[in-house]
Short mmCIF file of C-alpha atoms in Angstrom, two decimals:
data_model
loop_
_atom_site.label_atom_id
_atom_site.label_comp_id
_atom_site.label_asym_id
_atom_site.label_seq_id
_atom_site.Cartn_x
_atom_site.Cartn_y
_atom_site.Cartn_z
CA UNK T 1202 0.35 9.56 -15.39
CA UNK T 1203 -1.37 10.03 -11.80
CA UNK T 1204 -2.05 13.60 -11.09
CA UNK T 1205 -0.17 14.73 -8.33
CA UNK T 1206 -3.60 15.91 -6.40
CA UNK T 1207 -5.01 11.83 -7.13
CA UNK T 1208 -1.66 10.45 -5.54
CA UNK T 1209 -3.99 10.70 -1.95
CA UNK T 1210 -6.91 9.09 -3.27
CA UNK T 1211 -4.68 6.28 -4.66
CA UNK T 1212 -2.88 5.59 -1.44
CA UNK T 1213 -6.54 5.48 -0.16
CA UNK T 1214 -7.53 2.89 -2.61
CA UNK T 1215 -4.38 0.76 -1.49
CA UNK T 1216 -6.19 0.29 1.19
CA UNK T 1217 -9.91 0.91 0.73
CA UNK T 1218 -10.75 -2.83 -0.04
CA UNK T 1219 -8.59 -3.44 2.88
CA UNK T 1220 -11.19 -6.60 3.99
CA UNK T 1221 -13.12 -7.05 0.85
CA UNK T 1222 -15.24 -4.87 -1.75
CA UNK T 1223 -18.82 -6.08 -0.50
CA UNK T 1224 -20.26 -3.24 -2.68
CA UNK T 1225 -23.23 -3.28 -0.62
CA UNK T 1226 -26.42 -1.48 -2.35
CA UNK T 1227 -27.60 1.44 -0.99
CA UNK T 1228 -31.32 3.00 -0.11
CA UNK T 1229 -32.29 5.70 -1.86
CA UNK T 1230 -31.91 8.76 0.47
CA UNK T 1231 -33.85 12.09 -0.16
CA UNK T 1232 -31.82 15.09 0.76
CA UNK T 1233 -33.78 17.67 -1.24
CA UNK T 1234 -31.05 19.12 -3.09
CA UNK T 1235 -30.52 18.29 -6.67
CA UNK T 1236 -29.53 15.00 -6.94
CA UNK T 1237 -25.26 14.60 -7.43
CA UNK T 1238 -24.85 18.16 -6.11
CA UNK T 1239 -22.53 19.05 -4.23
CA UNK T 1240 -24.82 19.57 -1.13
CA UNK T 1241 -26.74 16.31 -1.67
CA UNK T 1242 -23.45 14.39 -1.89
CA UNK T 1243 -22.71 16.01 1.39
CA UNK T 1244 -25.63 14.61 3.16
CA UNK T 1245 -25.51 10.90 1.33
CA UNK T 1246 -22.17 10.35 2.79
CA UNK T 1247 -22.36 11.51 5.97
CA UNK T 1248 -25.42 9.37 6.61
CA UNK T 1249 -23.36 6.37 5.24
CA UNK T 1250 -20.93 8.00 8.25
CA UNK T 1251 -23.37 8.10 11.19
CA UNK T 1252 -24.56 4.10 9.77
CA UNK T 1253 -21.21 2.40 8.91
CA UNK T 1254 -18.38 4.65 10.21
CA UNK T 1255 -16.24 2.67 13.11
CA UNK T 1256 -16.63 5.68 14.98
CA UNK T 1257 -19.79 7.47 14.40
CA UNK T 1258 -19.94 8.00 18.15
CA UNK T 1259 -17.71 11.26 17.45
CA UNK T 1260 -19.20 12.57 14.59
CA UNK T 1261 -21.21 15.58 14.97
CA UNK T 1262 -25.05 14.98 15.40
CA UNK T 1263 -25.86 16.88 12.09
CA UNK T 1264 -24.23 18.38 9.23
CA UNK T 1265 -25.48 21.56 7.08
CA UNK T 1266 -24.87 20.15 3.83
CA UNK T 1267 -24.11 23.78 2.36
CA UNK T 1268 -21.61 24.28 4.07
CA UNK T 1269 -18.85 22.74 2.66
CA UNK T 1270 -17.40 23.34 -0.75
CA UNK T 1271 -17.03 19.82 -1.28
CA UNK T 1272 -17.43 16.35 -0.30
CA UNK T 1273 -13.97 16.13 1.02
CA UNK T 1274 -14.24 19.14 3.03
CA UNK T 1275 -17.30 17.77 4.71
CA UNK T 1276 -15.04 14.75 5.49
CA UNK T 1277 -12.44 16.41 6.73
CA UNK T 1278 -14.44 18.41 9.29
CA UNK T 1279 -16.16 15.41 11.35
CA UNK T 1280 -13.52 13.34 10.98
CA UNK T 1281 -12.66 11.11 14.34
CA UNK T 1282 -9.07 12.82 15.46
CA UNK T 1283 -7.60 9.51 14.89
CA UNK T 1284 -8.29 8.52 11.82
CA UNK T 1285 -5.78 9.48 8.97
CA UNK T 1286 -7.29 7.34 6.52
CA UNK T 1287 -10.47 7.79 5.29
CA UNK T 1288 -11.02 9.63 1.90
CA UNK T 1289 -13.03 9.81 -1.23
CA UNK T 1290 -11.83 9.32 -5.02
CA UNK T 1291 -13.18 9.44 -8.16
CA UNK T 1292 -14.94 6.10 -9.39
CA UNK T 1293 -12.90 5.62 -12.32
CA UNK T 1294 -9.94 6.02 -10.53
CA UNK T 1295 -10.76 3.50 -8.07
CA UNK T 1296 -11.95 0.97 -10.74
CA UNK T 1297 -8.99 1.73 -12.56
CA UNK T 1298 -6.72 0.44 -9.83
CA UNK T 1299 -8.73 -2.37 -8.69
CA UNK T 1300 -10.62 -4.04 -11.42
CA UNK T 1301 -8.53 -3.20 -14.09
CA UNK T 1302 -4.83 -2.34 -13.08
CA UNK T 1303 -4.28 0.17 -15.59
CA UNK T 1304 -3.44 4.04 -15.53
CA UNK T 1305 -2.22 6.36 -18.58
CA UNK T 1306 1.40 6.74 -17.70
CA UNK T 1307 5.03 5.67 -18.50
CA UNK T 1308 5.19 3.03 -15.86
CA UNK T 1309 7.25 3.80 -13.35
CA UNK T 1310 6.93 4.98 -9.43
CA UNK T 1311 9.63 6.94 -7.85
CA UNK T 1312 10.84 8.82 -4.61
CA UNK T 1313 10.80 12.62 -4.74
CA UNK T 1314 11.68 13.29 -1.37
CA UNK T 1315 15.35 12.30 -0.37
CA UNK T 1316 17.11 13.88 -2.87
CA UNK T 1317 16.38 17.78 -4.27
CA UNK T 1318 18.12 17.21 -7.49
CA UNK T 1319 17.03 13.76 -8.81
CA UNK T 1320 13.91 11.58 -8.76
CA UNK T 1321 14.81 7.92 -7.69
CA UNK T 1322 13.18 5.08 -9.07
CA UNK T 1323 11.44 3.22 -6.98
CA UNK T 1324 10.23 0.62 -9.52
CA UNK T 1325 9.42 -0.38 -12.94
CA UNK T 1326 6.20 -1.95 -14.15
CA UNK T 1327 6.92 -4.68 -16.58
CA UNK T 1328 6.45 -4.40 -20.42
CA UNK T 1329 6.27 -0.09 -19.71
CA UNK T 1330 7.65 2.58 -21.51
CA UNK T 1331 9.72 3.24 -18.75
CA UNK T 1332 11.01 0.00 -18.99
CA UNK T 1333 11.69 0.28 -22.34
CA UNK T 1334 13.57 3.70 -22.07
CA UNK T 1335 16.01 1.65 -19.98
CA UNK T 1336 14.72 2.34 -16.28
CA UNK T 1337 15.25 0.46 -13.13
CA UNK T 1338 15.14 0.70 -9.84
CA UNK T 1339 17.49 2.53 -7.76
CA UNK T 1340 18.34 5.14 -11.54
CA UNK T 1341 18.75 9.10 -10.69
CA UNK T 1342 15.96 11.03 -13.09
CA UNK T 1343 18.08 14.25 -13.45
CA UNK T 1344 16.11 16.39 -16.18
CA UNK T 1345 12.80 15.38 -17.16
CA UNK T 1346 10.61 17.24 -20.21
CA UNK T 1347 13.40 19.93 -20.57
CA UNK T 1348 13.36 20.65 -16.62
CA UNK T 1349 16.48 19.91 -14.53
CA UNK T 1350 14.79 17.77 -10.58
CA UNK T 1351 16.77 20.81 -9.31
CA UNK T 1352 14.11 24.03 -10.93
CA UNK T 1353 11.02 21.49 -10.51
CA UNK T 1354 11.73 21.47 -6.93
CA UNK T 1355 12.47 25.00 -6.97
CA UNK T 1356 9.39 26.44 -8.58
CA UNK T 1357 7.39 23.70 -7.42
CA UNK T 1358 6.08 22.36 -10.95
CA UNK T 1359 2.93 20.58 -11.73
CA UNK T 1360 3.46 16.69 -12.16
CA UNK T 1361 1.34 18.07 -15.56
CA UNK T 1362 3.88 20.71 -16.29
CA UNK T 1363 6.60 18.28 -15.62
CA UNK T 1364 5.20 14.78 -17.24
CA UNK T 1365 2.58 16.18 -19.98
CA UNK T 1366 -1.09 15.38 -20.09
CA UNK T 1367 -2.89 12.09 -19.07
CA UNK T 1368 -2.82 11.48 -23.16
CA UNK T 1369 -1.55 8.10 -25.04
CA UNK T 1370 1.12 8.86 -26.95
CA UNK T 1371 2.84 11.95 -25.33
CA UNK T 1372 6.88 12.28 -25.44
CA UNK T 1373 8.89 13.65 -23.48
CA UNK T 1374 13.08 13.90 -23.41
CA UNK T 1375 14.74 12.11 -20.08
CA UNK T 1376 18.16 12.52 -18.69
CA UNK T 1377 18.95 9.62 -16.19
CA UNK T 1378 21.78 8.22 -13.95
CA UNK T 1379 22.39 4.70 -13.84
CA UNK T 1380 23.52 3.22 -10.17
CA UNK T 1381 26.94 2.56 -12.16
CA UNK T 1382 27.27 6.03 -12.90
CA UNK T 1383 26.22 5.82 -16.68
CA UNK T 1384 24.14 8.66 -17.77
CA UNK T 1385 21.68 8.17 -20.48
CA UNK T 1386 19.03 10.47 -22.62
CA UNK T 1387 16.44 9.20 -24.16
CA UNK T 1388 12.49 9.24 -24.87
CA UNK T 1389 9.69 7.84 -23.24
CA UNK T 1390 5.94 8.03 -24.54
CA UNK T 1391 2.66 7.68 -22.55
CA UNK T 1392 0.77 4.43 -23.01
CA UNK T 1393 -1.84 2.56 -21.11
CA UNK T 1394 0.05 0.89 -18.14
CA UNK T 1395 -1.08 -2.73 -17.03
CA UNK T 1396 0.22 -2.64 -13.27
CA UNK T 1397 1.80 -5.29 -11.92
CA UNK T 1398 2.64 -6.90 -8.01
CA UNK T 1399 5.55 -9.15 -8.44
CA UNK T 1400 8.21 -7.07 -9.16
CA UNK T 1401 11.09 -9.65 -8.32
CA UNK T 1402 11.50 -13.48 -7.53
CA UNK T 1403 14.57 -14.59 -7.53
CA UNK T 1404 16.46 -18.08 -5.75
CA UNK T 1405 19.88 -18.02 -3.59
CA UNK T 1406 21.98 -20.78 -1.74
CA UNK T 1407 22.67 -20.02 1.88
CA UNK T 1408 24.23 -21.85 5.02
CA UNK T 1409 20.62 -22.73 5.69
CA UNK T 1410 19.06 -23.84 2.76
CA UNK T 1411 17.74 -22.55 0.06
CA UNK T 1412 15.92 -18.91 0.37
CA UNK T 1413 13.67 -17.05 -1.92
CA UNK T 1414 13.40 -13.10 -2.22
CA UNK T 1415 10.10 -11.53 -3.35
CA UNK T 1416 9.52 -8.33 -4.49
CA UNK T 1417 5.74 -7.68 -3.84
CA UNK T 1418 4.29 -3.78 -4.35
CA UNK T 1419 1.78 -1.71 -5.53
CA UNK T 1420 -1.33 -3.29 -3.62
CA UNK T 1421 -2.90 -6.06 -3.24
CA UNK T 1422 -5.29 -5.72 -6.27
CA UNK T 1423 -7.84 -8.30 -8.32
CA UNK T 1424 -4.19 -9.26 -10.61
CA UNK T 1425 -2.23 -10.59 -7.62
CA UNK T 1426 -3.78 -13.29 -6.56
CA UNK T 1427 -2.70 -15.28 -10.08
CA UNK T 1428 0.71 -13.14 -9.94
CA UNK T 1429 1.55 -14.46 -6.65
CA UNK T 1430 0.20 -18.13 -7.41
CA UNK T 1431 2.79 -18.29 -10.27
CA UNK T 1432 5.80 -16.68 -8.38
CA UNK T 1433 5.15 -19.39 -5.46
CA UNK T 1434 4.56 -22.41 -7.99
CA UNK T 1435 8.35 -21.51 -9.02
CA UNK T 1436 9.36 -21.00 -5.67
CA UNK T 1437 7.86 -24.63 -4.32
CA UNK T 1438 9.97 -26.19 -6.95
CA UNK T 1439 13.24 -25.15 -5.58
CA UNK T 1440 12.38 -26.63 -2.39
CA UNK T 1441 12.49 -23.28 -0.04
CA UNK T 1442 13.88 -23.41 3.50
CA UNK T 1443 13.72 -19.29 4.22
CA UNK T 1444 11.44 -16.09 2.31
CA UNK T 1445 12.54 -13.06 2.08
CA UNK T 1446 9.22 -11.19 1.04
CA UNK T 1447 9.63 -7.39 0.30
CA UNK T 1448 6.92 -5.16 0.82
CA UNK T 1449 8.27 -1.73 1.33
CA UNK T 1450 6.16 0.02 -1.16
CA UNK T 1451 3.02 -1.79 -0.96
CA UNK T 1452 0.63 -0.01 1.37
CA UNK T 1453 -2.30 -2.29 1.08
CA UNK T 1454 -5.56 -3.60 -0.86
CA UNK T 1455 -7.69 -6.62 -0.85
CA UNK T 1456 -7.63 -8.41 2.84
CA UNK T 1457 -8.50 -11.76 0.80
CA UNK T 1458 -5.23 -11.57 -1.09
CA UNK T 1459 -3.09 -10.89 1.97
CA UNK T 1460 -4.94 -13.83 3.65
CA UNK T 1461 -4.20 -16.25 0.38
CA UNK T 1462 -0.29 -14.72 0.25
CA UNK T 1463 -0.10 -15.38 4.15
CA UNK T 1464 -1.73 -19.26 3.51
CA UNK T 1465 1.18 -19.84 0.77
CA UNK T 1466 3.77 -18.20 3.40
CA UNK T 1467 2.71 -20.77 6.48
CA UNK T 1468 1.32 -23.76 4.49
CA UNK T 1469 -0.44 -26.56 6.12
CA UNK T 1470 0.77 -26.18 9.88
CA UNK T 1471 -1.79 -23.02 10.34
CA UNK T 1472 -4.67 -24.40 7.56
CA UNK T 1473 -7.91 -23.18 9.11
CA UNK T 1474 -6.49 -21.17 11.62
CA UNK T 1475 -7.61 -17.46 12.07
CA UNK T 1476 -5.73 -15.08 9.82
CA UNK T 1477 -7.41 -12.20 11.26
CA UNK T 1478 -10.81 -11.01 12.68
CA UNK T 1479 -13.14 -8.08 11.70
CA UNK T 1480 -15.18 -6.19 13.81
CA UNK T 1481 -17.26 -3.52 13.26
CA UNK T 1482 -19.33 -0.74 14.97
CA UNK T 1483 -21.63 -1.80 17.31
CA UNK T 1484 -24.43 -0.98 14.76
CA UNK T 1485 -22.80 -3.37 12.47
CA UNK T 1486 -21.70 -6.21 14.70
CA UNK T 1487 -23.56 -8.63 12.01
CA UNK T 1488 -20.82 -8.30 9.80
CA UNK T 1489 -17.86 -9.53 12.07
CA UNK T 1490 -16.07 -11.62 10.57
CA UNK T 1491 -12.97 -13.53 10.29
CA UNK T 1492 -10.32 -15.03 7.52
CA UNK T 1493 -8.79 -17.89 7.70
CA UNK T 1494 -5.65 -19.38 6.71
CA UNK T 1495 -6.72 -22.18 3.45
CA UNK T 1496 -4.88 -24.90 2.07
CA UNK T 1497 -2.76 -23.98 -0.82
CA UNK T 1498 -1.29 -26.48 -3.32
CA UNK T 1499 2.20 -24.06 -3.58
CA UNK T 1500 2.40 -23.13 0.06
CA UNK T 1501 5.93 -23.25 1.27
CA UNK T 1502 5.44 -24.53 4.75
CA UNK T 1503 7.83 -22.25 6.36
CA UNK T 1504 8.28 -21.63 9.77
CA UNK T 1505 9.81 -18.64 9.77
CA UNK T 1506 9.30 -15.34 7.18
CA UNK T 1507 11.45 -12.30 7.32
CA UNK T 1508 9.63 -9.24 5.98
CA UNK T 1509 11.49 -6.04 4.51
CA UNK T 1510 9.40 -2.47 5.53
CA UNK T 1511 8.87 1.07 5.17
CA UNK T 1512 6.09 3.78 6.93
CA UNK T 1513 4.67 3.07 3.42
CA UNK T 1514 4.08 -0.55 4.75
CA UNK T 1515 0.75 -0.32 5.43
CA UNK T 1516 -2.48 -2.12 6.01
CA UNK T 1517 -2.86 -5.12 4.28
CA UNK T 1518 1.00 -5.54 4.43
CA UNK T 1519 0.38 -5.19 7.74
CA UNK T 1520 -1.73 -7.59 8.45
CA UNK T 1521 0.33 -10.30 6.84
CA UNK T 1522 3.11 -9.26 9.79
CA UNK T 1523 0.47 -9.62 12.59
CA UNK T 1524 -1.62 -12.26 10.94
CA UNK T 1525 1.21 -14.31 10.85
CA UNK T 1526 3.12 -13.54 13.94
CA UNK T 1527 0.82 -16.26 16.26
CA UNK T 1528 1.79 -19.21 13.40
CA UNK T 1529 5.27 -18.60 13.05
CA UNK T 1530 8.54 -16.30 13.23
CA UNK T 1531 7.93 -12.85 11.52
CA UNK T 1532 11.22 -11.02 11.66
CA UNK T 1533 10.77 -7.23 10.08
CA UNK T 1534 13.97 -5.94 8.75
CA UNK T 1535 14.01 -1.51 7.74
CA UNK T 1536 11.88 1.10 9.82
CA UNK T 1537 8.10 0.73 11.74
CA UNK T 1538 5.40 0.34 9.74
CA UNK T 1539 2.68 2.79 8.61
CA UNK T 1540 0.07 2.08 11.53
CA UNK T 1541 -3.34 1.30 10.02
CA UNK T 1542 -4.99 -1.85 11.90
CA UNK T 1543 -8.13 -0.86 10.47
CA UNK T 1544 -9.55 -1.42 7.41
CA UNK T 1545 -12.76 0.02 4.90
CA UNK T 1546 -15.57 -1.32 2.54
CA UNK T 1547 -16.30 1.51 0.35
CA UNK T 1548 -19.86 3.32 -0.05
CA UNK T 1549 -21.00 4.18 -3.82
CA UNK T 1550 -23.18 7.52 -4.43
CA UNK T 1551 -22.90 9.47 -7.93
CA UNK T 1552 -19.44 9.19 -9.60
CA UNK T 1553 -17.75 9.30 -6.03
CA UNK T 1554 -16.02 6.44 -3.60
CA UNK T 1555 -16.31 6.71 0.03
CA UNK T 1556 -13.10 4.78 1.88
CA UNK T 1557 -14.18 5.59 5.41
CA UNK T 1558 -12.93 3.44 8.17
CA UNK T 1559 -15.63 0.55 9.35
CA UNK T 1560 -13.80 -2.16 11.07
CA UNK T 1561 -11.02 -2.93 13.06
CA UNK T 1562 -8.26 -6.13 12.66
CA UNK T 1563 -6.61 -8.37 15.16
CA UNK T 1564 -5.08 -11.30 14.86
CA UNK T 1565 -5.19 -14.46 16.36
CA UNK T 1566 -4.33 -13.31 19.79
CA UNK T 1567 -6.72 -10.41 19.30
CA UNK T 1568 -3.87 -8.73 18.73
CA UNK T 1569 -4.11 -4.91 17.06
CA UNK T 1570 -4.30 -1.62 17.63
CA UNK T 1571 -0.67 -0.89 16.24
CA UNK T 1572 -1.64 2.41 15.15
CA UNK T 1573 2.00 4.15 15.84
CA UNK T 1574 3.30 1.04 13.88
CA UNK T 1575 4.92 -2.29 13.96
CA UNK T 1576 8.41 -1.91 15.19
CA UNK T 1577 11.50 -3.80 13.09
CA UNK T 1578 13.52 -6.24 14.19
CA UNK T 1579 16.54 -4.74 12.65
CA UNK T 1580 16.42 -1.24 11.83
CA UNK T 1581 17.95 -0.27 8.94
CA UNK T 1582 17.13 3.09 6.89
CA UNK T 1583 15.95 2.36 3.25
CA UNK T 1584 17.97 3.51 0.58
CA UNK T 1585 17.61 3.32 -3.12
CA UNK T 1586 20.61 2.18 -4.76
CA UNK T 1587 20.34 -0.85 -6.35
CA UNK T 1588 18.16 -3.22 -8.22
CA UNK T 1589 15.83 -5.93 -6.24
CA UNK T 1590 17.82 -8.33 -4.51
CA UNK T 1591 21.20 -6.56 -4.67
CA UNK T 1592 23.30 -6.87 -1.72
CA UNK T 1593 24.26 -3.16 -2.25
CA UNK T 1594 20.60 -2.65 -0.98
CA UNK T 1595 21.09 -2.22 2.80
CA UNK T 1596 17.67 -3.25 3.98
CA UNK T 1597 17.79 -6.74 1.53
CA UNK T 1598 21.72 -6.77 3.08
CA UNK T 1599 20.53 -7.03 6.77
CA UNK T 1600 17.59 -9.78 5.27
CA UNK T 1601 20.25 -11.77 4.22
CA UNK T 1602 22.29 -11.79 7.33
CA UNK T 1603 19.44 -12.13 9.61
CA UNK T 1604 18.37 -15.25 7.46
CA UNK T 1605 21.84 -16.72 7.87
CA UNK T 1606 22.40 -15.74 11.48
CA UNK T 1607 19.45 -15.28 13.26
CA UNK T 1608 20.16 -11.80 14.56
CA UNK T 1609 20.69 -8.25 13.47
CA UNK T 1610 23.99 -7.07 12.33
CA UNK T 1611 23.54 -4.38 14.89
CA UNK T 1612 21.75 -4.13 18.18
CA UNK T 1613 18.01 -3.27 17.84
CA UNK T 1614 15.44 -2.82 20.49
CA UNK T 1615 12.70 -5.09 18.63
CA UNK T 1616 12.64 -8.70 18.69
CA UNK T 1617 11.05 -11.23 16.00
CA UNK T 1618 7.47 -11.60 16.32
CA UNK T 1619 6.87 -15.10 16.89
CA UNK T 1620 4.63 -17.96 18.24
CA UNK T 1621 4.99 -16.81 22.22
CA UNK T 1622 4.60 -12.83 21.48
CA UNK T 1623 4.43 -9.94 19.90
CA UNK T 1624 5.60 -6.59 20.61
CA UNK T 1625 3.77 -3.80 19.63
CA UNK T 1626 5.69 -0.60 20.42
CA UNK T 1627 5.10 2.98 19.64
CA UNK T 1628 6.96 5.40 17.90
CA UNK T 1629 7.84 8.97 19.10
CA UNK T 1630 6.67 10.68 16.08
CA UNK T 1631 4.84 9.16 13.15
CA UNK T 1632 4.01 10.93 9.41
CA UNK T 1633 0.49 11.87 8.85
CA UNK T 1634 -0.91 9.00 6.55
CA UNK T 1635 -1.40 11.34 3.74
CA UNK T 1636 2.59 12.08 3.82
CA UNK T 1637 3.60 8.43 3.59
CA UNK T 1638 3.45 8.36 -0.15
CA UNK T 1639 6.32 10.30 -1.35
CA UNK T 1640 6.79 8.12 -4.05
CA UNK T 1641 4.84 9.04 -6.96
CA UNK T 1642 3.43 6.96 -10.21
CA UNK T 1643 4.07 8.52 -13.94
#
């Protein structure tokens, strides 16, 4: 299981590699503290700031390096105003995610925020012990390690009281409510969790043609390139006319997958094209750069994509919306986006991860800046009630009729992004990145 402090750092690694790991080596820099102290780590990153940081321009002009408790104190006092993103995490962690998909856990991420007396699941990761137990998306946890959702709320347990030790093998007693109404106790153990993307693809016949729904969450790490090769192999086969692709949990991660997901979306029409454009501070304008959309043997050659979203939509999820946008139709069906048009390459010092904000992405158009959010073309309030691809879901509901008809079941101010435009509105009021989350891995 994820500690509950780590859930932060995670959602920062979603999006961390957001453009690439270059791993860059560093120079040796001499603080004159002890080396991996916590004053010396102070100074080591916030010279990476003042190099690579997109805007050192507002940092302070010097730090004292004792005066913070910790690194991410430090970071949290020069901060730019805007930027909500930026963070540090432990090494491991962040390998752990990437490189090698895998966290000590049951296996399954759920919502702990719209409902006081019953964590919903979210989703399952395949061959877990959640799975095993009998979990699936859209299931009411109702008691959990002998304590009802309702006291955990109450006395504001630990996510260690509650789920037990990051330990292989622990056990705990579950009490659970099945979408039918079913209630079921059981067991689930700890065991080493292999993460996966693809949580759902799945063929239906419409008035149209034939359309494909995909489930795609939980980042875009080093596994999904080959998951989402496979799902789209299947997917060219049945000859698809419309794509549903879901990414309401999936807040971001490698900008190369999104720009090899977003090749197999639009297929040969936009091959070579600009996906989108990276640019840098002005001390780093070497490094601009831009992806491009590549020729991809199962691309599905679609002219139109509707996209299912959340405010934990983010980053690389949203640059598949705006990277697309100037190539074809991108309808979004559910609530704006999380607002991150900007993306990090992380800096390495001791057994700590900088994620600190060095570029910013446009599309096409030069197109960006969406930082209250990308508005949806039907708005529809997500609710967890039902398995992927149920049309008891309301957000995968209004997909559906918006594939078949072309418009939103009820009136919405957003239009479809498409060839001719896109419309970039605010929002009145938008979370604080670090509250977008409230879904939690176990």
């Amino acid at each position: 299981m994820l500690n509950k402090s780590l859930l932060p750092l995670i959602a920062i690694a979603l999006l961390a590699s957001c453009g690439g790991s270059d791993n860059q080596s560093q120079q040796p820099i001499e603080t004159g503290f002890p080396s991996c102290s916590v004053p010396d780590q102070n100074e080591v990153f916030f010279k990476f700031l003042q190099n690579t940081y997109l805007w050192y321009d507002q940092l302070p002009g010097a730090i004292n390096p004792q005066a913070y408790s910790s690194v991410d104190a430090m970071l949290d006092d020069v901060r730019f105003e805007q930027d909500r993103f930026s963070g540090f995490q432990d090494r491991q962690d962040y390998d752990d995610f990437f490189e090698n998909a895998t966290f000590t856990g049951y296996g399954f991420s759920s919502d702990q925020s719209t409902d006081l007396n019953a964590y919903i699941v979210r989703y399952v990761f395949d061959n877990s012990a959640a799975g095993l137990a009998g979990l699936s998306r859209g299931d009411r946890l109702t008691n959990i390690n002998g304590f009802s959702v309702t006291q955990i709320n109450r006395e504001l347990l630990s996510n260690e009281t509650v789920f037990g030790p990051d330990q292989v093998g622990f056990t705990i007693n579950i009490t659970f409510e099945k979408p039918s109404g079913e209630i079921i106790n059981t067991q689930m153990s700890k065991i080493a969790v292999s993460t996966n993307t693809v949580f759902a693809s799945q063929v239906f016949s419409s008035n149209v043609g034939e359309v494909a729904y995909l489930s795609f969450q939980n980042g875009f790490i080093e596994a999904s390139d080959a998951e989402l090769e496979a799902s789209f192999a299947q997917l060219g086969n049945a000859g698809i006319d419309e794509l549903i692709l879901d990414l309401r949990y999936n807040s971001g991660g490698r900008l190369s997958v999104a720009a090899n997901l977003a090749s197999l979306i639009v297929g040969r029409s936009a091959v070579n094209d600009i996906f989108t454009t990276l640019t840098y501070n002005d001390k780093n304008s070497n490094r601009n750069s831009s992806f491009r959309f590549t020729s991809k043997l199962n691309a599905l050659n679609l002219s139109r994509v509707v996209v299912l979203t959340t405010p934990n939509t983010c980053s690389a999820s949203e640059l598949i919306i705006n990277g697309l946008a100037p190539h074809m139709e991108v309808a979004t069906i559910g609530t704006a986006t999380c607002g991150k048009p900007v993306g990090q390459n992380p800096d390495f010092y001791c057994d700590k991860v900088l994620s600190a904000i060095n570029f910013r992405t446009v599309n096409s158009l030069d197109q960006g800046d969406y930082f209250d959010g990308l508005p949806p073309t039907c708005l529809v309030q997500d609710q967890i009630v039902a398995d992927w691809g149920s049309l008891d879901d309301p957000v995968y509901a209004e997909a559906v009729n918006y594939v078949n008809t072309g418009s939103c079941s009820a009136p919405t101010a957003s239009k479809s992004r498409s060839r001719q435009s896109i419309e970039l509105t605010t929002s009145p009021s938008r979370l604080d990145y670090q509250a977008l989350l409230t879904g939690h891995l176990h």
